[in-house]
Amino acid sequence: MVPGSRLIPWETAVSPEQDTGKVDHPVRIESVGAKLRSEVNEMVRGGFLVLICSLALACGGGGGGGSAPVIPPDIGIPDPDPDPDPDPSPPRPEFIEDIVFDQTVPIDFGTRLTPFIEIAVPSDTISITVESFLSGSSVLMGIQDLTGPAGRVYVADRYGGDYTYREEAEIFSATIPNTDIEALGVFAGEYRFRLYVRSSFINGIRVRIILERRAGAVNELGQLPLNVWLAAGIPVNAGNAATDSRLQDVIREIFRLLNQNGVEITRGDIDYYDISNPDYDSISISEFDELCRSSSGAKKTRLNLFFVREVFGDGVVGASATVSGPKRNGTRNSGVAVDYTGVTGFTGTKTIGGIAAHEIGHFLGLYHTVESDGTHDIIEDTAECPANGTSSECSIRGGGLLMHWEYLGAELLTPGQGLVLRSHPIGGSND
């Protein structure tokens, strides 16, 4: 099947039948602010995911039952000697990326819905990414009525299942699959959906659809290119970044975690940039918005990793602008930020690299394996650990899982999480 797309006029658009092939667990593509309401350790502030040192790295204070979490000695803290430097440019898997739809679509003033958009998905497709973009505006928006081949229902309506909307967003991005549940994967055939935009003054929205394709639809290898941004107040700059031993140890640790068995994401090309404005040495939430927007100055579209001296204050050591971020530079959601200096007692490269890998995991589509309220992700092969403490399934606190809400210095990513990470289009090209 040749990839294609079409827009269905409102007067001919009808809701698809939803009684055939309905899946009980809709794909989760949802708002950081709506989904994650942790109050102590990893918190949501203004739509960001933030990692707070007071519990995440046991750097003072109590919590989670009155005591700071214990960092298991067998999962990476204190720092061991770094691993040997991997090949910085391993052979790149053969990736095909198709942008099958990229145009402004109208919004009906009454329903606040776009017309249905239909796309033909070929058999070698491993993921579908939908982006909707409003330059200079921030409104609530998201997917509604998403169906696939044979009447398969991913989203029944904007309030149904695990989907919610991005609050105060200028860009909405969602990648399917974001779970290892086989019934919610990508299948060859026709997909259709429409978007909801809550605004009374916007009459059109830019929509882009990206298909990632691999030979035989085999999603087993990935590669992640980076734009690394360096604040003026940290002891490394773009001129010496490629040879700076501390920074390269941090980057090595990121890809040691992302390239573990079953995840298989290798280091792609990396460009280094200076953040010249010293006001961004220590960033507030609004400055993180502007820092992400400054990525428009990058030469290529890659994941933007900002190393600064302080992230938001109050013990925050890392933040992702969103879950399932856009393949687009220059928006308020275009990156992750990490405290490069660390916190008292935890300044090693293994710690900083682990924090960066956790935040990158969010940007590429991973939620916490468990939230502070006990809600679990929809990745089937992650252990269902309690929010705090241990259980028969999790003999150590957090289960050794990198994406546990408390972080805890853990390392493990599962093959199911790897499937989601490799599906994000940011690794689909180095352009």
Short mmCIF file of C-alpha atoms in Angstrom, two decimals, residues 34-412:
data_model
loop_
_atom_site.label_atom_id
_atom_site.label_comp_id
_atom_site.label_asym_id
_atom_site.label_seq_id
_atom_site.Cartn_x
_atom_site.Cartn_y
_atom_site.Cartn_z
CA ALA A 34 -3.91 16.10 33.77
CA LYS A 35 -2.29 12.72 34.33
CA LEU A 36 0.53 13.30 36.77
CA ARG A 37 -0.33 14.96 40.06
CA SER A 38 2.47 13.72 42.31
CA GLU A 39 2.97 16.18 45.16
CA VAL A 40 6.32 15.21 46.62
CA ASN A 41 8.99 13.80 44.38
CA GLU A 42 8.46 13.90 40.63
CA MET A 43 5.89 16.63 40.11
CA VAL A 44 4.06 18.38 37.35
CA ARG A 45 4.44 22.12 37.26
CA GLY A 46 2.94 24.09 34.43
CA GLY A 47 2.72 20.99 32.25
CA PHE A 48 6.29 19.77 32.80
CA LEU A 49 7.58 16.59 34.37
CA VAL A 50 10.14 17.52 36.99
CA LEU A 51 12.44 15.36 39.06
CA ILE A 52 13.02 16.56 42.61
CA CYS A 53 16.13 15.60 44.51
CA SER A 54 14.56 15.45 47.98
CA LEU A 55 13.27 11.96 47.30
CA ALA A 56 14.56 11.03 43.89
CA LEU A 57 18.16 10.98 45.02
CA ALA A 58 17.69 10.76 48.79
CA CYS A 59 19.38 14.14 49.17
CA GLY A 60 17.80 15.23 52.38
CA GLY A 61 14.40 15.26 54.00
CA GLY A 62 11.88 12.50 54.31
CA GLY A 63 8.84 11.43 52.43
CA GLY A 64 6.95 8.46 51.13
CA GLY A 65 6.11 7.14 54.56
CA GLY A 66 8.44 9.36 56.55
CA SER A 67 11.85 8.20 55.35
CA ALA A 68 14.08 9.01 52.41
CA PRO A 69 14.32 6.24 49.81
CA VAL A 70 17.26 3.90 49.99
CA ILE A 71 19.31 3.81 46.81
CA PRO A 72 20.21 0.16 46.25
CA PRO A 73 24.00 -0.23 45.87
CA ASP A 74 23.61 -2.66 42.98
CA ILE A 75 21.83 -0.25 40.62
CA GLY A 76 24.42 2.37 40.06
CA ILE A 77 25.17 4.77 42.92
CA PRO A 78 27.88 5.63 43.88
CA ASP A 79 29.46 5.98 40.48
CA PRO A 80 31.62 3.10 39.29
CA ASP A 81 34.36 3.50 36.73
CA PRO A 82 32.75 4.42 33.42
CA ASP A 83 32.27 1.79 30.77
CA PRO A 84 34.65 1.81 27.81
CA ASP A 85 33.70 4.39 25.24
CA PRO A 86 31.33 2.77 22.73
CA ASP A 87 31.65 3.37 19.03
CA PRO A 88 30.26 6.91 18.75
CA SER A 89 28.98 6.24 15.25
CA PRO A 90 27.63 2.69 15.03
CA PRO A 91 26.06 1.53 11.76
CA ARG A 92 22.73 3.23 11.36
CA PRO A 93 19.64 1.04 10.84
CA GLU A 94 17.83 1.56 7.55
CA PHE A 95 15.03 3.96 8.43
CA ILE A 96 12.26 5.23 6.18
CA GLU A 97 10.20 8.21 7.28
CA ASP A 98 7.16 9.50 5.40
CA ILE A 99 5.30 12.71 6.14
CA VAL A 100 1.93 11.72 4.67
CA PHE A 101 -0.07 14.77 5.74
CA ASP A 102 1.09 18.32 6.46
CA GLN A 103 -1.47 21.09 6.05
CA THR A 104 -3.71 23.50 7.87
CA VAL A 105 -7.18 22.09 8.50
CA PRO A 106 -10.30 24.07 9.45
CA ILE A 107 -12.01 23.95 12.84
CA ASP A 108 -15.81 23.97 13.07
CA PHE A 109 -16.93 26.88 15.29
CA GLY A 110 -19.78 24.87 16.79
CA THR A 111 -18.12 21.57 17.68
CA ARG A 112 -14.51 22.83 17.85
CA LEU A 113 -13.60 19.75 15.81
CA THR A 114 -11.61 19.39 12.63
CA PRO A 115 -12.96 17.27 9.78
CA PHE A 116 -11.93 13.60 9.84
CA ILE A 117 -8.45 12.96 8.47
CA GLU A 118 -7.85 9.58 6.85
CA ILE A 119 -4.46 7.99 6.19
CA ALA A 120 -3.42 4.78 4.45
CA VAL A 121 -0.81 2.94 6.51
CA PRO A 122 1.43 0.47 4.64
CA SER A 123 2.43 -2.90 6.04
CA ASP A 124 6.01 -1.92 6.94
CA THR A 125 4.92 0.88 9.31
CA ILE A 126 6.12 0.67 12.93
CA SER A 127 4.57 3.90 14.25
CA ILE A 128 2.16 6.73 13.47
CA THR A 129 2.76 10.18 14.94
CA VAL A 130 0.19 12.98 14.87
CA GLU A 131 1.27 16.55 15.58
CA SER A 132 -1.01 19.57 15.72
CA PHE A 133 0.56 23.00 16.01
CA LEU A 134 -0.61 26.53 16.79
CA SER A 135 2.15 29.08 16.47
CA GLY A 136 1.98 31.63 19.29
CA SER A 137 -1.19 30.19 20.88
CA SER A 138 -1.68 27.85 23.84
CA VAL A 139 -5.00 26.05 24.07
CA LEU A 140 -6.41 22.68 25.05
CA MET A 141 -6.26 20.24 22.15
CA GLY A 142 -6.02 16.56 21.36
CA ILE A 143 -7.19 13.56 19.34
CA GLN A 144 -10.80 12.41 19.14
CA ASP A 145 -12.45 9.41 17.43
CA LEU A 146 -9.29 7.54 16.41
CA THR A 147 -10.00 4.26 14.65
CA GLY A 148 -7.88 1.81 12.71
CA PRO A 149 -8.34 -1.11 10.34
CA ALA A 150 -11.35 -3.44 10.82
CA GLY A 151 -13.08 -0.89 13.04
CA ARG A 152 -10.39 -1.08 15.72
CA VAL A 153 -11.10 1.69 18.25
CA TYR A 154 -8.18 3.51 19.85
CA VAL A 155 -10.12 6.53 21.10
CA ALA A 156 -13.91 6.61 21.27
CA ASP A 157 -14.25 10.28 22.24
CA ARG A 158 -12.21 12.98 23.84
CA TYR A 159 -13.29 11.96 27.35
CA GLY A 160 -13.05 8.19 26.92
CA GLY A 161 -10.37 5.71 27.95
CA ASP A 162 -6.90 6.81 28.91
CA TYR A 163 -6.69 9.73 26.51
CA THR A 164 -6.92 13.27 27.78
CA TYR A 165 -5.89 16.57 26.26
CA ARG A 166 -2.91 18.83 26.47
CA GLU A 167 -3.76 21.85 28.55
CA GLU A 168 -2.27 25.18 27.53
CA ALA A 169 -0.42 23.66 24.61
CA GLU A 170 0.81 25.20 21.40
CA ILE A 171 1.65 21.76 20.06
CA PHE A 172 0.02 18.37 20.62
CA SER A 173 1.98 15.27 19.66
CA ALA A 174 1.04 11.62 20.01
CA THR A 175 2.74 8.46 18.80
CA ILE A 176 1.11 5.07 18.31
CA PRO A 177 2.09 2.67 19.77
CA ASN A 178 2.83 3.94 23.27
CA THR A 179 2.32 0.50 24.79
CA ASP A 180 3.47 -3.05 24.16
CA ILE A 181 -0.13 -4.33 24.16
CA GLU A 182 -0.24 -6.10 20.81
CA ALA A 183 -3.86 -5.20 20.06
CA LEU A 184 -2.92 -1.51 20.30
CA GLY A 185 -0.07 -1.73 17.84
CA VAL A 186 0.07 -0.43 14.29
CA PHE A 187 -1.65 -2.42 11.53
CA ALA A 188 -1.73 -1.98 7.76
CA GLY A 189 -4.88 -0.28 6.52
CA GLU A 190 -6.97 2.85 6.93
CA TYR A 191 -6.82 5.07 10.02
CA ARG A 192 -9.07 8.04 10.65
CA PHE A 193 -9.29 10.63 13.41
CA ARG A 194 -10.14 14.24 14.10
CA LEU A 195 -8.81 16.82 16.51
CA TYR A 196 -10.56 18.86 19.17
CA VAL A 197 -9.34 22.43 19.81
CA ARG A 198 -10.95 24.36 22.64
CA SER A 199 -10.85 27.93 21.41
CA SER A 200 -13.44 30.34 20.15
CA PHE A 201 -11.03 32.44 18.07
CA ILE A 202 -8.95 29.84 16.20
CA ASN A 203 -10.40 28.68 12.89
CA GLY A 204 -7.60 26.43 11.67
CA ILE A 205 -4.74 24.27 12.93
CA ARG A 206 -1.63 22.86 11.31
CA VAL A 207 -1.58 19.04 11.33
CA ARG A 208 1.32 16.79 10.41
CA ILE A 209 1.32 12.97 10.30
CA ILE A 210 4.59 11.02 10.30
CA LEU A 211 4.92 7.33 9.48
CA GLU A 212 8.05 5.51 10.62
CA ARG A 213 8.74 2.49 8.41
CA ARG A 214 11.24 -0.38 8.67
CA ALA A 215 11.90 -3.38 6.45
CA GLY A 216 9.41 -6.06 7.41
CA ALA A 217 7.94 -3.71 10.06
CA VAL A 218 10.71 -4.93 12.39
CA ASN A 219 11.07 -2.50 15.30
CA GLU A 220 14.16 -3.87 17.00
CA LEU A 221 16.91 -1.26 16.62
CA GLY A 222 16.90 2.48 17.23
CA GLN A 223 19.27 5.40 17.16
CA LEU A 224 18.90 8.72 18.98
CA PRO A 225 20.54 11.91 17.66
CA LEU A 226 20.91 14.83 20.07
CA ASN A 227 21.28 18.58 20.14
CA VAL A 228 23.15 19.18 23.41
CA TRP A 229 22.82 22.71 24.79
CA LEU A 230 25.29 23.96 27.43
CA ALA A 231 24.58 26.80 29.84
CA ALA A 232 27.20 29.52 30.31
CA GLY A 233 27.48 28.73 34.02
CA ILE A 234 28.61 25.11 33.70
CA PRO A 235 32.26 24.11 33.15
CA VAL A 236 31.97 22.97 29.54
CA ASN A 237 31.12 24.69 26.28
CA ALA A 238 30.38 23.78 22.69
CA GLY A 239 34.00 24.32 21.71
CA ASN A 240 35.39 21.63 24.01
CA ALA A 241 32.29 19.47 24.54
CA ALA A 242 33.37 16.65 22.23
CA THR A 243 36.55 16.10 24.27
CA ASP A 244 35.34 17.05 27.76
CA SER A 245 35.68 13.88 29.83
CA ARG A 246 32.87 14.61 32.29
CA LEU A 247 30.30 15.48 29.63
CA GLN A 248 31.24 12.49 27.50
CA ASP A 249 30.94 10.22 30.55
CA VAL A 250 27.41 11.58 31.12
CA ILE A 251 26.49 10.94 27.48
CA ARG A 252 28.02 7.46 27.65
CA GLU A 253 25.82 6.70 30.66
CA ILE A 254 22.70 7.91 28.85
CA PHE A 255 23.31 5.51 25.99
CA ARG A 256 24.43 2.66 28.24
CA LEU A 257 20.93 2.81 29.73
CA LEU A 258 19.14 3.30 26.40
CA ASN A 259 21.13 0.52 24.71
CA GLN A 260 20.51 -2.18 27.31
CA ASN A 261 19.20 -5.58 26.28
CA GLY A 262 15.73 -5.33 24.73
CA VAL A 263 15.86 -1.55 24.30
CA GLU A 264 18.65 -1.26 21.72
CA ILE A 265 18.87 2.48 21.15
CA THR A 266 22.35 3.56 20.15
CA ARG A 267 24.02 6.93 20.07
CA GLY A 268 23.27 8.95 16.98
CA ASP A 269 24.96 12.11 15.75
CA ILE A 270 25.39 14.89 18.33
CA ASP A 271 25.74 18.63 17.81
CA TYR A 272 26.76 20.94 20.66
CA TYR A 273 25.49 24.47 21.22
CA ASP A 274 26.21 27.18 23.78
CA ILE A 275 23.38 28.85 25.70
CA SER A 276 24.83 32.33 25.60
CA ASN A 277 22.30 34.05 27.88
CA PRO A 278 23.53 33.73 31.51
CA ASP A 279 19.93 34.17 32.71
CA TYR A 280 19.43 30.55 31.64
CA ASP A 281 22.08 29.18 34.00
CA SER A 282 19.28 28.65 36.51
CA ILE A 283 15.90 28.37 34.83
CA SER A 284 12.35 28.99 35.98
CA ILE A 285 9.37 27.28 34.36
CA SER A 286 8.73 30.22 32.02
CA GLU A 287 12.44 30.32 31.13
CA PHE A 288 12.29 26.60 30.30
CA ASP A 289 9.57 27.51 27.77
CA GLU A 290 11.89 30.04 26.17
CA LEU A 291 14.88 27.72 26.36
CA CYS A 292 12.96 25.07 24.44
CA ARG A 293 11.89 27.67 21.89
CA SER A 294 15.53 28.69 21.43
CA SER A 295 16.14 25.24 19.90
CA SER A 296 14.93 26.82 16.66
CA GLY A 297 18.58 27.85 16.29
CA ALA A 298 19.72 24.24 15.90
CA LYS A 299 20.83 23.11 12.47
CA LYS A 300 18.97 19.80 12.63
CA THR A 301 15.80 18.45 14.22
CA ARG A 302 16.88 16.19 17.06
CA LEU A 303 16.06 15.66 20.71
CA ASN A 304 17.17 18.83 22.53
CA LEU A 305 18.99 18.14 25.81
CA PHE A 306 19.66 21.27 27.88
CA PHE A 307 22.32 21.08 30.61
CA VAL A 308 21.96 23.95 33.10
CA ARG A 309 23.16 24.75 36.60
CA GLU A 310 19.70 24.61 38.22
CA VAL A 311 16.25 23.45 37.06
CA PHE A 312 13.35 25.39 38.63
CA GLY A 313 14.88 25.40 42.14
CA ASP A 314 13.34 23.64 45.16
CA GLY A 315 15.53 20.61 44.60
CA VAL A 316 14.38 19.85 41.05
CA VAL A 317 17.16 18.12 39.10
CA GLY A 318 15.48 17.38 35.77
CA ALA A 319 12.43 18.15 33.65
CA SER A 320 10.81 17.02 30.42
CA ALA A 321 8.63 19.54 28.64
CA THR A 322 6.03 16.85 27.93
CA VAL A 323 5.41 13.14 27.43
CA SER A 324 5.74 12.12 23.78
CA GLY A 325 7.34 15.33 22.60
CA PRO A 326 7.20 16.70 19.07
CA LYS A 327 9.69 16.08 16.29
CA ARG A 328 10.05 19.81 15.96
CA ASN A 329 12.53 22.39 17.22
CA GLY A 330 11.49 25.79 18.47
CA THR A 331 8.33 25.08 20.51
CA ARG A 332 7.83 25.26 24.26
CA ASN A 333 7.71 21.44 24.29
CA SER A 334 10.92 20.87 22.34
CA GLY A 335 13.27 19.43 24.92
CA VAL A 336 14.37 18.23 28.33
CA ALA A 337 16.51 20.00 30.95
CA VAL A 338 18.95 18.47 33.44
CA ASP A 339 20.93 19.92 36.35
CA TYR A 340 24.52 19.34 35.19
CA THR A 341 26.11 20.03 38.57
CA GLY A 342 24.00 17.56 40.56
CA VAL A 343 23.21 17.93 44.23
CA THR A 344 25.28 17.54 47.37
CA GLY A 345 26.66 14.03 47.53
CA PHE A 346 25.33 13.07 44.10
CA THR A 347 27.36 14.86 41.46
CA GLY A 348 28.79 11.91 39.56
CA THR A 349 28.36 11.33 35.87
CA LYS A 350 26.35 8.15 36.44
CA THR A 351 23.78 10.08 38.45
CA ILE A 352 23.51 12.92 35.91
CA GLY A 353 23.31 10.47 33.02
CA GLY A 354 20.58 8.51 34.78
CA ILE A 355 18.50 11.63 35.37
CA ALA A 356 18.92 12.60 31.72
CA ALA A 357 17.90 9.12 30.54
CA HIS A 358 14.78 9.24 32.75
CA GLU A 359 13.71 12.58 31.27
CA ILE A 360 14.51 11.45 27.73
CA GLY A 361 12.29 8.43 28.43
CA HIS A 362 9.39 10.79 29.10
CA PHE A 363 10.04 12.81 25.96
CA LEU A 364 10.06 9.65 23.85
CA GLY A 365 6.72 8.53 25.26
CA LEU A 366 7.16 6.73 28.59
CA TYR A 367 5.07 7.42 31.67
CA HIS A 368 6.15 6.40 35.13
CA THR A 369 5.91 2.70 35.78
CA VAL A 370 3.86 3.68 38.84
CA GLU A 371 2.66 7.06 40.06
CA SER A 372 2.62 8.27 43.66
CA ASP A 373 -1.09 7.35 43.83
CA GLY A 374 -0.38 3.75 42.78
CA THR A 375 -1.56 4.09 39.16
CA HIS A 376 0.51 1.89 36.83
CA ASP A 377 1.55 2.45 33.24
CA ILE A 378 0.14 0.42 30.35
CA ILE A 379 3.41 -1.32 29.52
CA GLU A 380 2.65 -4.98 30.21
CA ASP A 381 6.18 -6.18 30.98
CA THR A 382 6.98 -3.60 33.68
CA ALA A 383 6.63 -4.90 37.23
CA GLU A 384 3.63 -3.52 39.11
CA CYS A 385 5.59 -2.19 42.05
CA PRO A 386 3.90 -0.26 44.85
CA ALA A 387 4.26 3.51 44.84
CA ASN A 388 6.42 3.22 47.95
CA GLY A 389 8.24 0.35 49.57
CA THR A 390 8.55 -3.23 48.32
CA SER A 391 6.29 -6.15 47.46
CA SER A 392 6.50 -9.80 46.46
CA GLU A 393 6.99 -8.65 42.85
CA CYS A 394 9.45 -5.87 43.70
CA SER A 395 12.04 -6.94 46.24
CA ILE A 396 13.75 -3.54 46.12
CA ARG A 397 12.04 -0.20 46.27
CA GLY A 398 11.02 0.86 42.77
CA GLY A 399 11.84 -2.55 41.34
CA GLY A 400 15.08 -1.24 39.86
CA LEU A 401 13.04 0.50 37.13
CA LEU A 402 14.46 3.68 35.60
CA MET A 403 10.97 5.15 35.06
CA HIS A 404 9.61 4.62 38.60
CA TRP A 405 8.12 7.87 39.90
CA GLU A 406 10.75 8.12 42.63
CA TYR A 407 13.59 7.34 40.20
CA LEU A 408 15.85 6.03 43.02
CA GLY A 409 18.93 5.81 40.83
CA ALA A 410 17.59 2.70 39.10
CA GLU A 411 18.60 1.47 35.65
CA LEU A 412 16.16 -1.05 34.19
#
